[in-house]
mmCIF file of C-alpha atoms in Angstrom:
data_model
loop_
_atom_site.group_PDB
_atom_site.id
_atom_site.type_symbol
_atom_site.label_atom_id
_atom_site.label_comp_id
_atom_site.label_asym_id
_atom_site.label_seq_id
_atom_site.Cartn_x
_atom_site.Cartn_y
_atom_site.Cartn_z
ATOM 1 C CA MET A 1 -25.865 -12.209 -31.483
ATOM 2 C CA ASP A 2 -28.747 -10.450 -30.095
ATOM 3 C CA ALA A 3 -26.770 -7.802 -27.437
ATOM 4 C CA LEU A 4 -29.642 -9.018 -25.271
ATOM 5 C CA SER A 5 -29.086 -12.149 -24.621
ATOM 6 C CA ASN A 6 -25.054 -11.668 -23.518
ATOM 7 C CA PRO A 7 -24.884 -13.965 -20.779
ATOM 8 C CA TYR A 8 -21.616 -12.506 -19.722
ATOM 9 C CA THR A 9 -20.944 -10.020 -16.578
ATOM 10 C CA PRO A 10 -18.010 -7.802 -16.848
ATOM 11 C CA ASN A 11 -18.915 -5.712 -13.534
ATOM 12 C CA ALA A 12 -17.051 -4.838 -10.603
ATOM 13 C CA GLY A 13 -17.471 -7.715 -8.117
ATOM 14 C CA ALA A 14 -20.383 -9.345 -10.325
ATOM 15 C CA THR A 15 -20.929 -13.168 -9.938
ATOM 16 C CA PRO A 16 -20.501 -14.161 -13.570
ATOM 17 C CA PRO A 17 -22.546 -16.800 -14.779
ATOM 18 C CA VAL A 18 -20.472 -19.487 -12.823
ATOM 19 C CA VAL A 19 -17.447 -19.700 -10.792
ATOM 20 C CA VAL A 20 -14.658 -22.088 -11.628
ATOM 21 C CA GLY A 21 -11.524 -22.889 -10.887
ATOM 22 C CA ARG A 22 -12.155 -21.661 -6.733
ATOM 23 C CA GLU A 23 -13.251 -24.760 -5.020
ATOM 24 C CA ASN A 24 -10.597 -25.301 -2.706
ATOM 25 C CA GLN A 25 -11.041 -21.668 -0.805
ATOM 26 C CA LEU A 26 -15.509 -22.228 -1.278
ATOM 27 C CA GLN A 27 -14.719 -25.933 0.854
ATOM 28 C CA SER A 28 -12.260 -24.187 3.335
ATOM 29 C CA PHE A 29 -14.963 -21.806 4.637
ATOM 30 C CA GLU A 30 -17.670 -23.956 4.952
ATOM 31 C CA LEU A 31 -14.803 -25.948 6.815
ATOM 32 C CA LEU A 32 -14.680 -23.480 8.652
ATOM 33 C CA LEU A 33 -18.153 -22.451 9.520
ATOM 34 C CA ALA A 34 -18.907 -26.146 10.410
ATOM 35 C CA ARG A 35 -16.149 -26.648 12.924
ATOM 36 C CA LEU A 36 -17.044 -22.905 14.393
ATOM 37 C CA GLU A 37 -21.019 -24.155 14.679
ATOM 38 C CA ARG A 38 -18.947 -27.372 16.626
ATOM 39 C CA GLY A 39 -17.127 -25.332 19.125
ATOM 40 C CA ARG A 40 -14.081 -26.050 17.874
ATOM 41 C CA ALA A 41 -10.634 -24.290 16.322
ATOM 42 C CA GLU A 42 -10.609 -22.552 12.792
ATOM 43 C CA GLN A 43 -8.140 -20.424 11.201
ATOM 44 C CA SER A 44 -9.774 -17.988 10.285
ATOM 45 C CA MET A 45 -8.878 -16.999 6.002
ATOM 46 C CA ILE A 46 -7.939 -13.814 4.377
ATOM 47 C CA ILE A 47 -8.014 -14.539 0.361
ATOM 48 C CA THR A 48 -5.391 -12.445 -1.546
ATOM 49 C CA GLY A 49 -4.877 -12.547 -5.664
ATOM 50 C CA LEU A 50 -4.501 -9.466 -7.625
ATOM 51 C CA ARG A 51 -6.836 -7.066 -9.560
ATOM 52 C CA GLY A 52 -9.292 -8.617 -11.765
ATOM 53 C CA VAL A 53 -9.121 -12.757 -10.064
ATOM 54 C CA GLY A 54 -12.142 -12.954 -8.737
ATOM 55 C CA LYS A 55 -11.705 -12.322 -4.748
ATOM 56 C CA THR A 56 -15.013 -9.770 -4.115
ATOM 57 C CA VAL A 57 -17.008 -12.042 -6.079
ATOM 58 C CA LEU A 58 -15.391 -15.431 -3.873
ATOM 59 C CA LEU A 59 -16.303 -13.244 -0.747
ATOM 60 C CA GLN A 60 -20.203 -12.867 -2.099
ATOM 61 C CA GLN A 61 -20.075 -16.517 -2.782
ATOM 62 C CA PHE A 62 -18.963 -16.957 1.246
ATOM 63 C CA LEU A 63 -21.676 -14.300 1.961
ATOM 64 C CA ARG A 64 -24.287 -16.395 1.010
ATOM 65 C CA LYS A 65 -23.090 -20.171 2.294
ATOM 66 C CA ALA A 66 -22.631 -18.025 5.535
ATOM 67 C CA LEU A 67 -26.757 -17.059 5.317
ATOM 68 C CA GLY A 68 -27.810 -20.366 3.688
ATOM 69 C CA ARG A 69 -26.329 -21.475 6.967
ATOM 70 C CA GLY A 70 -28.397 -19.260 9.249
ATOM 71 C CA TRP A 71 -25.251 -16.741 10.651
ATOM 72 C CA ALA A 72 -25.665 -13.418 10.697
ATOM 73 C CA VAL A 73 -23.156 -11.360 8.012
ATOM 74 C CA ILE A 74 -21.143 -8.268 8.406
ATOM 75 C CA ASP A 75 -19.822 -7.154 4.656
ATOM 76 C CA ILE A 76 -17.750 -4.286 4.574
ATOM 77 C CA GLU A 77 -15.526 -2.521 1.750
ATOM 78 C CA VAL A 78 -13.323 -0.982 3.771
ATOM 79 C CA SER A 79 -12.313 2.504 2.741
ATOM 80 C CA LYS A 80 -9.322 4.995 4.582
ATOM 81 C CA HIS A 81 -11.164 5.809 7.425
ATOM 82 C CA ASP A 82 -9.999 7.270 10.586
ATOM 83 C CA ASP A 83 -11.303 5.496 13.845
ATOM 84 C CA ASP A 84 -13.891 7.546 14.227
ATOM 85 C CA GLN A 85 -15.591 7.154 10.782
ATOM 86 C CA PHE A 86 -14.155 3.273 10.999
ATOM 87 C CA ARG A 87 -15.987 2.773 14.766
ATOM 88 C CA ARG A 88 -19.120 4.809 12.773
ATOM 89 C CA GLN A 89 -18.569 1.474 10.161
ATOM 90 C CA LEU A 90 -18.487 -1.358 12.351
ATOM 91 C CA ALA A 91 -21.089 0.127 15.032
ATOM 92 C CA TYR A 92 -23.877 0.270 11.797
ATOM 93 C CA GLU A 93 -23.165 -3.506 10.878
ATOM 94 C CA PHE A 94 -22.862 -5.142 14.278
ATOM 95 C CA ARG A 95 -26.618 -3.236 15.224
ATOM 96 C CA ALA A 96 -27.417 -4.920 11.889
ATOM 97 C CA ALA A 97 -25.631 -8.618 12.668
ATOM 98 C CA LEU A 98 -27.222 -8.761 16.234
ATOM 99 C CA LEU A 99 -30.718 -7.671 14.696
ATOM 100 C CA ALA A 100 -29.799 -10.393 12.531
ATOM 101 C CA LEU A 101 -29.277 -13.527 15.244
ATOM 102 C CA SER A 102 -32.859 -13.272 16.623
ATOM 103 C CA PRO A 103 -35.613 -11.267 16.671
ATOM 104 C CA LYS A 104 -35.488 -8.904 19.626
ATOM 105 C CA ALA A 105 -38.411 -9.728 21.210
ATOM 106 C CA ARG A 106 -36.215 -13.924 21.474
ATOM 107 C CA TRP A 107 -32.957 -12.080 22.798
ATOM 108 C CA GLY A 108 -31.675 -13.956 25.352
ATOM 109 C CA ASP A 109 -29.369 -12.245 28.682
ATOM 110 C CA ARG A 110 -26.292 -12.663 26.079
ATOM 111 C CA ALA A 111 -27.883 -10.787 23.365
ATOM 112 C CA ARG A 112 -29.656 -8.446 24.890
ATOM 113 C CA ARG A 113 -26.377 -7.206 26.237
ATOM 114 C CA ALA A 114 -24.517 -7.241 23.317
ATOM 115 C CA ALA A 115 -27.216 -4.220 22.105
ATOM 116 C CA ARG A 116 -25.797 -2.259 25.713
ATOM 117 C CA VAL A 117 -22.185 -2.982 24.398
ATOM 118 C CA ILE A 118 -22.498 -1.408 21.072
ATOM 119 C CA ARG A 119 -24.465 1.383 22.306
ATOM 120 C CA SER A 120 -21.237 1.961 24.315
ATOM 121 C CA PHE A 121 -19.106 1.651 21.146
ATOM 122 C CA THR A 122 -20.978 4.646 20.006
ATOM 123 C CA LEU A 123 -20.750 7.027 22.759
ATOM 124 C CA SER A 124 -17.621 9.354 21.064
ATOM 125 C CA ILE A 125 -19.370 9.289 17.803
ATOM 126 C CA ASP A 126 -23.421 9.707 17.967
ATOM 127 C CA PRO A 127 -24.037 10.548 21.813
ATOM 128 C CA GLU A 128 -27.360 10.523 21.022
ATOM 129 C CA GLY A 129 -28.059 7.357 19.695
ATOM 130 C CA ARG A 130 -29.085 7.459 16.073
ATOM 131 C CA ILE A 131 -27.029 4.660 15.099
ATOM 132 C CA THR A 132 -28.667 2.597 17.924
ATOM 133 C CA ALA A 133 -31.841 3.478 17.804
ATOM 134 C CA GLY A 134 -34.425 0.838 17.950
ATOM 135 C CA LEU A 135 -32.071 -1.503 20.087
ATOM 136 C CA ASP A 136 -33.597 0.229 23.392
ATOM 137 C CA ALA A 137 -30.010 -0.812 25.197
ATOM 138 C CA THR A 138 -28.536 1.996 28.182
ATOM 139 C CA ALA A 139 -24.572 2.153 27.923
ATOM 140 C CA GLU A 140 -22.779 -0.937 29.304
ATOM 141 C CA GLU A 141 -20.158 0.650 31.971
ATOM 142 C CA GLY A 142 -17.074 -0.139 31.332
ATOM 143 C CA ALA A 143 -17.271 -2.281 27.904
ATOM 144 C CA GLY A 144 -16.614 -0.463 24.720
ATOM 145 C CA ASP A 145 -16.802 2.920 26.041
ATOM 146 C CA THR A 146 -12.762 3.368 26.511
ATOM 147 C CA GLY A 147 -11.540 5.301 22.931
ATOM 148 C CA ASP A 148 -9.482 2.869 22.916
ATOM 149 C CA LEU A 149 -10.283 1.017 18.550
ATOM 150 C CA THR A 150 -8.316 -2.447 19.991
ATOM 151 C CA ILE A 151 -9.999 -2.200 23.617
ATOM 152 C CA ASP A 152 -13.609 -1.635 22.632
ATOM 153 C CA LEU A 153 -13.591 -3.324 19.636
ATOM 154 C CA THR A 154 -12.803 -6.866 21.595
ATOM 155 C CA HIS A 155 -15.385 -6.101 24.164
ATOM 156 C CA LEU A 156 -17.949 -5.694 21.052
ATOM 157 C CA LEU A 157 -16.771 -8.727 19.399
ATOM 158 C CA ILE A 158 -16.497 -10.833 22.458
ATOM 159 C CA ALA A 159 -20.236 -9.235 23.614
ATOM 160 C CA LEU A 160 -22.007 -10.839 19.405
ATOM 161 C CA GLY A 161 -19.712 -13.528 20.009
ATOM 162 C CA GLU A 162 -21.878 -14.946 23.200
ATOM 163 C CA ALA A 163 -24.978 -13.369 21.572
ATOM 164 C CA ALA A 164 -24.451 -15.705 18.816
ATOM 165 C CA ARG A 165 -23.360 -18.852 20.444
ATOM 166 C CA GLU A 166 -26.624 -18.087 22.810
ATOM 167 C CA HIS A 167 -28.561 -17.754 19.498
ATOM 168 C CA SER A 168 -26.452 -21.231 18.338
ATOM 169 C CA THR A 169 -25.286 -19.257 15.248
ATOM 170 C CA GLY A 170 -22.826 -17.129 14.359
ATOM 171 C CA VAL A 171 -20.920 -14.253 13.032
ATOM 172 C CA VAL A 172 -18.854 -13.923 10.001
ATOM 173 C CA LEU A 173 -16.870 -10.557 9.217
ATOM 174 C CA LEU A 174 -16.386 -10.785 5.421
ATOM 175 C CA PHE A 175 -14.089 -7.075 5.333
ATOM 176 C CA ASP A 176 -12.934 -6.949 1.785
ATOM 177 C CA GLU A 177 -9.587 -4.617 0.217
ATOM 178 C CA ILE A 178 -8.757 -5.367 4.044
ATOM 179 C CA GLN A 179 -5.267 -3.886 2.851
ATOM 180 C CA PHE A 180 -6.476 -0.406 3.057
ATOM 181 C CA LEU A 181 -7.029 -0.409 7.479
ATOM 182 C CA HIS A 182 -4.210 1.489 8.341
ATOM 183 C CA ARG A 183 -2.006 -0.535 10.331
ATOM 184 C CA ALA A 184 -3.795 0.465 13.913
ATOM 185 C CA GLN A 185 -6.838 -0.157 12.361
ATOM 186 C CA LEU A 186 -5.538 -4.002 11.122
ATOM 187 C CA GLU A 187 -4.114 -4.730 14.767
ATOM 188 C CA SER A 188 -7.721 -3.845 16.612
ATOM 189 C CA VAL A 189 -9.537 -6.168 14.335
ATOM 190 C CA VAL A 190 -6.583 -8.852 14.567
ATOM 191 C CA ALA A 191 -6.639 -8.205 18.382
ATOM 192 C CA ALA A 192 -9.972 -8.422 19.000
ATOM 193 C CA LEU A 193 -10.334 -11.631 16.754
ATOM 194 C CA HIS A 194 -7.842 -13.563 19.054
ATOM 195 C CA LYS A 195 -10.050 -12.372 21.819
ATOM 196 C CA THR A 196 -12.725 -14.264 20.299
ATOM 197 C CA VAL A 197 -10.778 -17.353 19.262
ATOM 198 C CA GLN A 198 -9.281 -17.963 22.547
ATOM 199 C CA ARG A 199 -12.438 -17.965 24.441
ATOM 200 C CA GLN A 200 -14.150 -20.119 21.563
ATOM 201 C CA LEU A 201 -16.480 -17.887 20.487
ATOM 202 C CA PRO A 202 -18.568 -18.318 16.725
ATOM 203 C CA ILE A 203 -17.198 -15.725 15.477
ATOM 204 C CA THR A 204 -14.330 -15.326 12.014
ATOM 205 C CA LEU A 205 -12.959 -12.792 9.656
ATOM 206 C CA VAL A 206 -12.666 -13.627 6.425
ATOM 207 C CA GLY A 207 -11.455 -10.657 4.085
ATOM 208 C CA ALA A 208 -9.799 -10.103 0.951
ATOM 209 C CA GLY A 209 -6.826 -8.149 -0.321
ATOM 210 C CA LEU A 210 -4.286 -7.513 -2.029
ATOM 211 C CA PRO A 211 -0.921 -9.887 -2.099
ATOM 212 C CA GLN A 212 0.896 -7.165 0.285
ATOM 213 C CA ILE A 213 -1.882 -7.715 3.163
ATOM 214 C CA ALA A 214 0.061 -11.051 4.254
ATOM 215 C CA GLU A 215 2.937 -9.201 5.184
ATOM 216 C CA LEU A 216 1.133 -6.301 7.088
ATOM 217 C CA ALA A 217 -1.388 -8.735 9.117
ATOM 218 C CA GLY A 218 1.961 -9.796 10.430
ATOM 219 C CA GLU A 219 3.752 -6.689 11.060
ATOM 220 C CA ALA A 220 -0.019 -5.565 12.649
ATOM 221 C CA LYS A 221 0.834 -8.365 15.193
ATOM 222 C CA SER A 222 3.238 -11.407 15.075
ATOM 223 C CA TYR A 223 0.475 -14.089 15.726
ATOM 224 C CA ALA A 224 -0.964 -13.633 12.647
ATOM 225 C CA GLU A 225 0.158 -15.899 11.019
ATOM 226 C CA ARG A 226 -1.076 -18.625 13.032
ATOM 227 C CA LEU A 227 -4.299 -16.306 13.627
ATOM 228 C CA PHE A 228 -5.723 -16.916 9.333
ATOM 229 C CA LYS A 229 -4.515 -18.908 6.848
ATOM 230 C CA PHE A 230 -3.445 -17.163 3.416
ATOM 231 C CA PRO A 231 -5.083 -18.371 0.057
ATOM 232 C CA ALA A 232 -3.658 -16.638 -2.879
ATOM 233 C CA ILE A 233 -5.863 -16.779 -6.077
ATOM 234 C CA GLY A 234 -4.417 -16.087 -9.285
ATOM 235 C CA VAL A 235 -5.684 -17.354 -12.840
ATOM 236 C CA LEU A 236 -7.855 -19.667 -13.910
ATOM 237 C CA THR A 237 -5.624 -23.500 -15.707
ATOM 238 C CA GLU A 238 -6.932 -23.381 -19.722
ATOM 239 C CA ALA A 239 -9.934 -25.938 -18.721
ATOM 240 C CA ASP A 240 -11.864 -23.403 -16.174
ATOM 241 C CA ALA A 241 -10.946 -20.578 -18.359
ATOM 242 C CA ALA A 242 -12.441 -22.487 -21.390
ATOM 243 C CA THR A 243 -15.645 -23.366 -19.119
ATOM 244 C CA ALA A 244 -15.773 -20.076 -17.996
ATOM 245 C CA LEU A 245 -16.393 -19.108 -22.212
ATOM 246 C CA GLN A 246 -17.898 -21.909 -22.675
ATOM 247 C CA ALA A 247 -20.557 -22.788 -20.392
ATOM 248 C CA PRO A 248 -22.325 -18.772 -20.651
ATOM 249 C CA ALA A 249 -22.383 -19.426 -23.962
ATOM 250 C CA HIS A 250 -24.194 -22.412 -24.150
ATOM 251 C CA GLU A 251 -26.839 -21.503 -22.143
ATOM 252 C CA GLU A 252 -27.518 -19.240 -24.819
ATOM 253 C CA GLY A 253 -26.875 -22.598 -27.220
ATOM 254 C CA ALA A 254 -23.469 -21.137 -28.595
ATOM 255 C CA VAL A 255 -20.339 -22.474 -28.849
ATOM 256 C CA PHE A 256 -16.760 -21.448 -28.818
ATOM 257 C CA ASP A 257 -14.366 -22.895 -31.129
ATOM 258 C CA ASP A 258 -11.153 -24.756 -29.736
ATOM 259 C CA ASP A 259 -8.991 -21.805 -31.756
ATOM 260 C CA ALA A 260 -11.520 -19.149 -30.741
ATOM 261 C CA LEU A 261 -11.018 -20.355 -27.092
ATOM 262 C CA ALA A 262 -7.220 -20.480 -27.189
ATOM 263 C CA LEU A 263 -6.837 -16.879 -28.426
ATOM 264 C CA ALA A 264 -9.285 -15.333 -25.545
ATOM 265 C CA SER A 265 -6.723 -17.689 -23.450
ATOM 266 C CA SER A 266 -4.028 -15.972 -24.487
ATOM 267 C CA ILE A 267 -5.714 -12.508 -24.709
ATOM 268 C CA THR A 268 -6.862 -12.474 -21.000
ATOM 269 C CA GLY A 269 -4.278 -14.448 -19.629
ATOM 270 C CA ARG A 270 -6.807 -16.404 -18.307
ATOM 271 C CA TYR A 271 -7.727 -13.940 -15.395
ATOM 272 C CA PRO A 272 -11.362 -14.283 -14.458
ATOM 273 C CA TYR A 273 -12.451 -10.315 -14.886
ATOM 274 C CA PHE A 274 -10.917 -10.060 -18.062
ATOM 275 C CA ILE A 275 -12.956 -13.590 -19.488
ATOM 276 C CA GLN A 276 -15.695 -11.449 -18.767
ATOM 277 C CA GLU A 277 -14.903 -8.214 -20.611
ATOM 278 C CA LEU A 278 -13.882 -10.305 -23.834
ATOM 279 C CA GLY A 279 -17.141 -12.266 -24.183
ATOM 280 C CA TYR A 280 -19.120 -8.935 -23.219
ATOM 281 C CA ALA A 281 -17.456 -7.427 -26.719
ATOM 282 C CA VAL A 282 -16.985 -10.389 -28.738
ATOM 283 C CA TRP A 283 -20.606 -11.696 -28.224
ATOM 284 C CA PRO A 284 -22.890 -9.312 -30.374
ATOM 285 C CA ILE A 285 -19.727 -9.497 -33.183
ATOM 286 C CA ALA A 286 -20.318 -12.884 -33.959
ATOM 287 C CA ASP A 287 -22.586 -13.684 -36.851
ATOM 288 C CA ASP A 288 -24.460 -16.712 -35.427
ATOM 289 C CA SER A 289 -24.132 -19.273 -33.020
ATOM 290 C CA ARG A 290 -20.265 -20.507 -33.914
ATOM 291 C CA ILE A 291 -18.368 -17.866 -32.244
ATOM 292 C CA ARG A 292 -15.328 -18.817 -34.118
ATOM 293 C CA ARG A 293 -11.583 -17.167 -33.672
ATOM 294 C CA ARG A 294 -11.898 -14.513 -36.062
ATOM 295 C CA ASP A 295 -14.595 -13.135 -33.962
ATOM 296 C CA VAL A 296 -12.233 -13.499 -31.099
ATOM 297 C CA ALA A 297 -9.889 -11.648 -33.246
ATOM 298 C CA ALA A 298 -12.298 -9.208 -34.293
ATOM 299 C CA ALA A 299 -13.170 -8.372 -30.463
ATOM 300 C CA GLN A 300 -9.627 -8.000 -29.713
ATOM 301 C CA PRO A 301 -9.921 -4.046 -30.444
ATOM 302 C CA LEU A 302 -12.730 -3.318 -28.460
ATOM 303 C CA TYR A 303 -11.914 -5.113 -25.251
ATOM 304 C CA GLU A 304 -8.862 -3.061 -24.757
ATOM 305 C CA ASP A 305 -10.690 0.123 -25.603
ATOM 306 C CA LYS A 306 -13.437 -1.052 -22.924
ATOM 307 C CA LEU A 307 -10.554 -1.905 -20.796
ATOM 308 C CA ASP A 308 -8.244 1.703 -20.975
ATOM 309 C CA GLY A 309 -10.791 3.673 -20.862
ATOM 310 C CA SER A 310 -12.490 2.204 -17.489
ATOM 311 C CA PHE A 311 -10.503 -0.459 -15.876
ATOM 312 C CA PHE A 312 -7.134 0.768 -16.020
ATOM 313 C CA ARG A 313 -7.303 4.885 -16.739
ATOM 314 C CA VAL A 314 -9.430 4.937 -13.435
ATOM 315 C CA ARG A 315 -6.058 3.781 -11.327
ATOM 316 C CA LEU A 316 -3.635 6.144 -13.485
ATOM 317 C CA ASP A 317 -5.214 9.006 -13.038
ATOM 318 C CA ARG A 318 -5.157 8.867 -9.656
ATOM 319 C CA THR A 319 -1.343 9.276 -9.758
ATOM 320 C CA THR A 320 1.318 12.875 -10.019
ATOM 321 C CA ASP A 321 3.306 13.021 -13.043
ATOM 322 C CA LEU A 322 6.145 11.844 -11.120
ATOM 323 C CA GLU A 323 4.830 8.520 -10.560
ATOM 324 C CA GLN A 324 3.578 7.920 -14.270
ATOM 325 C CA ALA A 325 6.676 8.045 -14.854
ATOM 326 C CA TYR A 326 7.633 5.587 -12.367
ATOM 327 C CA LEU A 327 4.951 3.072 -13.883
ATOM 328 C CA ARG A 328 6.236 3.927 -16.876
ATOM 329 C CA ALA A 329 9.969 2.967 -16.288
ATOM 330 C CA MET A 330 8.715 -0.185 -14.509
ATOM 331 C CA ALA A 331 6.725 -1.325 -17.747
ATOM 332 C CA GLN A 332 9.520 -0.965 -19.832
ATOM 333 C CA LEU A 333 11.671 -2.911 -18.111
ATOM 334 C CA GLY A 334 8.903 -5.961 -18.339
ATOM 335 C CA SER A 335 6.030 -7.120 -16.743
ATOM 336 C CA ALA A 336 8.297 -9.351 -13.954
ATOM 337 C CA PRO A 337 8.164 -7.807 -10.760
ATOM 338 C CA GLN A 338 11.395 -5.003 -10.326
ATOM 339 C CA LEU A 339 14.042 -3.994 -8.649
ATOM 340 C CA ALA A 340 13.569 -0.581 -6.889
ATOM 341 C CA GLY A 341 17.217 1.009 -8.139
ATOM 342 C CA ASP A 342 16.803 -0.792 -11.796
ATOM 343 C CA VAL A 343 13.655 0.980 -12.147
ATOM 344 C CA ALA A 344 15.572 4.166 -10.171
ATOM 345 C CA ARG A 345 18.416 4.050 -13.213
ATOM 346 C CA LEU A 346 16.084 3.996 -15.825
ATOM 347 C CA LEU A 347 14.341 8.043 -14.155
ATOM 348 C CA ASP A 348 18.036 9.131 -13.666
ATOM 349 C CA ARG A 349 17.943 9.822 -9.730
ATOM 350 C CA THR A 350 18.956 7.477 -7.083
ATOM 351 C CA SER A 351 16.601 4.186 -5.244
ATOM 352 C CA GLN A 352 16.986 7.404 -2.079
ATOM 353 C CA GLN A 353 15.195 9.995 -4.388
ATOM 354 C CA CYS A 354 13.198 7.122 -5.517
ATOM 355 C CA ALA A 355 11.416 5.946 -2.405
ATOM 356 C CA PRO A 356 8.902 8.408 -1.591
ATOM 357 C CA THR A 357 7.566 7.607 -5.184
ATOM 358 C CA ARG A 358 7.519 3.619 -5.397
ATOM 359 C CA SER A 359 5.514 4.117 -1.864
ATOM 360 C CA GLY A 360 3.207 6.515 -2.832
ATOM 361 C CA LEU A 361 2.397 3.812 -5.858
ATOM 362 C CA ILE A 362 1.905 1.354 -3.536
ATOM 363 C CA GLU A 363 0.240 3.020 -0.338
ATOM 364 C CA LYS A 364 -2.787 3.687 -3.846
ATOM 365 C CA GLY A 365 -2.814 -0.136 -4.327
ATOM 366 C CA LEU A 366 -1.077 -0.455 -7.430
ATOM 367 C CA LEU A 367 2.356 -1.606 -6.891
ATOM 368 C CA TYR A 368 3.020 -4.699 -3.897
ATOM 369 C CA THR A 369 6.676 -5.196 -2.610
ATOM 370 C CA PRO A 370 7.000 -9.674 -3.729
ATOM 371 C CA SER A 371 10.354 -9.698 -2.326
ATOM 372 C CA HIS A 372 12.476 -7.268 -0.796
ATOM 373 C CA GLY A 373 13.975 -4.366 -3.076
ATOM 374 C CA TYR A 374 11.225 -5.808 -5.576
ATOM 375 C CA ALA A 375 8.089 -3.955 -6.713
ATOM 376 C CA ALA A 376 5.110 -5.582 -9.147
ATOM 377 C CA PHE A 377 1.700 -4.157 -10.376
ATOM 378 C CA THR A 378 -1.025 -5.263 -8.440
ATOM 379 C CA VAL A 379 -3.570 -5.033 -11.802
ATOM 380 C CA PRO A 380 -2.754 -7.714 -14.622
ATOM 381 C CA GLN A 381 -1.515 -5.894 -17.169
ATOM 382 C CA PHE A 382 -0.969 -2.923 -16.580
ATOM 383 C CA ASP A 383 1.997 -2.660 -17.755
ATOM 384 C CA GLN A 384 1.133 -3.279 -21.078
ATOM 385 C CA PHE A 385 -1.688 -0.418 -20.772
ATOM 386 C CA ILE A 386 1.136 1.987 -19.429
ATOM 387 C CA LEU A 387 2.919 0.895 -22.371
ATOM 388 C CA ARG A 388 -0.373 2.011 -24.739
ATOM 389 C CA SER A 389 -0.717 5.293 -22.896
ATOM 390 C CA VAL A 390 2.472 7.219 -21.756
ATOM 391 C CA PRO A 391 4.549 6.045 -24.654
ATOM 392 C CA ASP A 392 7.386 8.143 -24.039
ATOM 393 C CA LEU A 393 9.103 7.816 -20.174
ATOM 394 C CA ILE A 394 9.061 11.434 -19.575
ATOM 395 C CA VAL A 395 10.764 12.246 -16.271
ATOM 396 C CA PRO A 396 9.891 15.259 -14.278
ATOM 397 C CA PRO A 397 13.584 17.211 -13.175
ATOM 398 C CA VAL A 398 13.959 16.785 -9.723
ATOM 399 C CA ARG A 399 13.235 19.641 -7.191
ATOM 400 C CA ARG A 400 16.116 21.716 -5.759
ATOM 401 C CA ARG A 401 15.338 22.422 -1.799
ATOM 402 C CA ARG A 402 15.918 26.352 -1.558
ATOM 403 C CA ARG A 403 18.171 27.249 1.268
ATOM 404 C CA SER A 404 17.156 29.161 3.717
ATOM 405 C CA SER A 405 19.121 32.412 3.970
#
């Protein structure tokens, strides 16, 4: 079929033609905003899940719903920044959010104070005032200017929340890849949000991250488990996976046979991103508007090549030889979570010797720890890719420390 009419969207974070299987999370978000609008408390959310399950897509659905209700949105994809860089990123976003709450000409006292606190928050990183240009605000002494991220971010969130309440609206912070916050940064964010809850301000945080974020948040602040809900999203049901393929095809006058859908479900494991990739690959292969099982089978090598060359490869390329050996040993043991001792034995090492390698892979977002002593891939079907691309288990020799003379 015509490539121009291909309805599938296999791009990072791109919204698919239909979003299915996430109704509960969307309803929870609507309830969260509605309760805050009424001045009632409601837990913020951090969506967890593996790569490719649609966490970023879901955040973008939240963004549209928030904007539709007239809320200001702070939309951040977290990177591994030091505190100054993180403070700079926050300052730009908070400035934009304040301007989104209301035209400056109609600012009340709380909004004008929020502008001054934003100016204070930026003094250490932007003494010339470039970030706060247009706010026409002097620094608010004693608020946001201590240099301590937790204290300053608390002042800033409270000031912005009070400004939002003054203008009968709210602010939602959307943090994607939230697991990449350093522990101190995560602690600061959680502590500051906690203060806004105590003051019943219309401000909330909705994040998305890998499965380990629930544990990281709990380690940062013991009350995080009461401050947040941690809904996990995963593979689609058979029916939703079929809809994700079938509905876009229908819009273009095409249809999948039932056995074609069954094979597609098996190949993709019903992961939303993989469904988009397979749909995109099969579309130009089909001879006519009826997509058959043989078309899906013919598209599978193209689909795997595309994933291998981009989605998977970009992650493997960031690893060292020893880390690749560790991943290869895990893949050899299977797709299930693997005990650290079992992987170490396959590498002819001790668990203690492998611990830094394992920690490095967790830090890079390739592994997570679903339970004590176990590690699992954060990327679905990564074990299959490893077995295809790293066919032999080659273990680098143990480096011996030189004895000091």
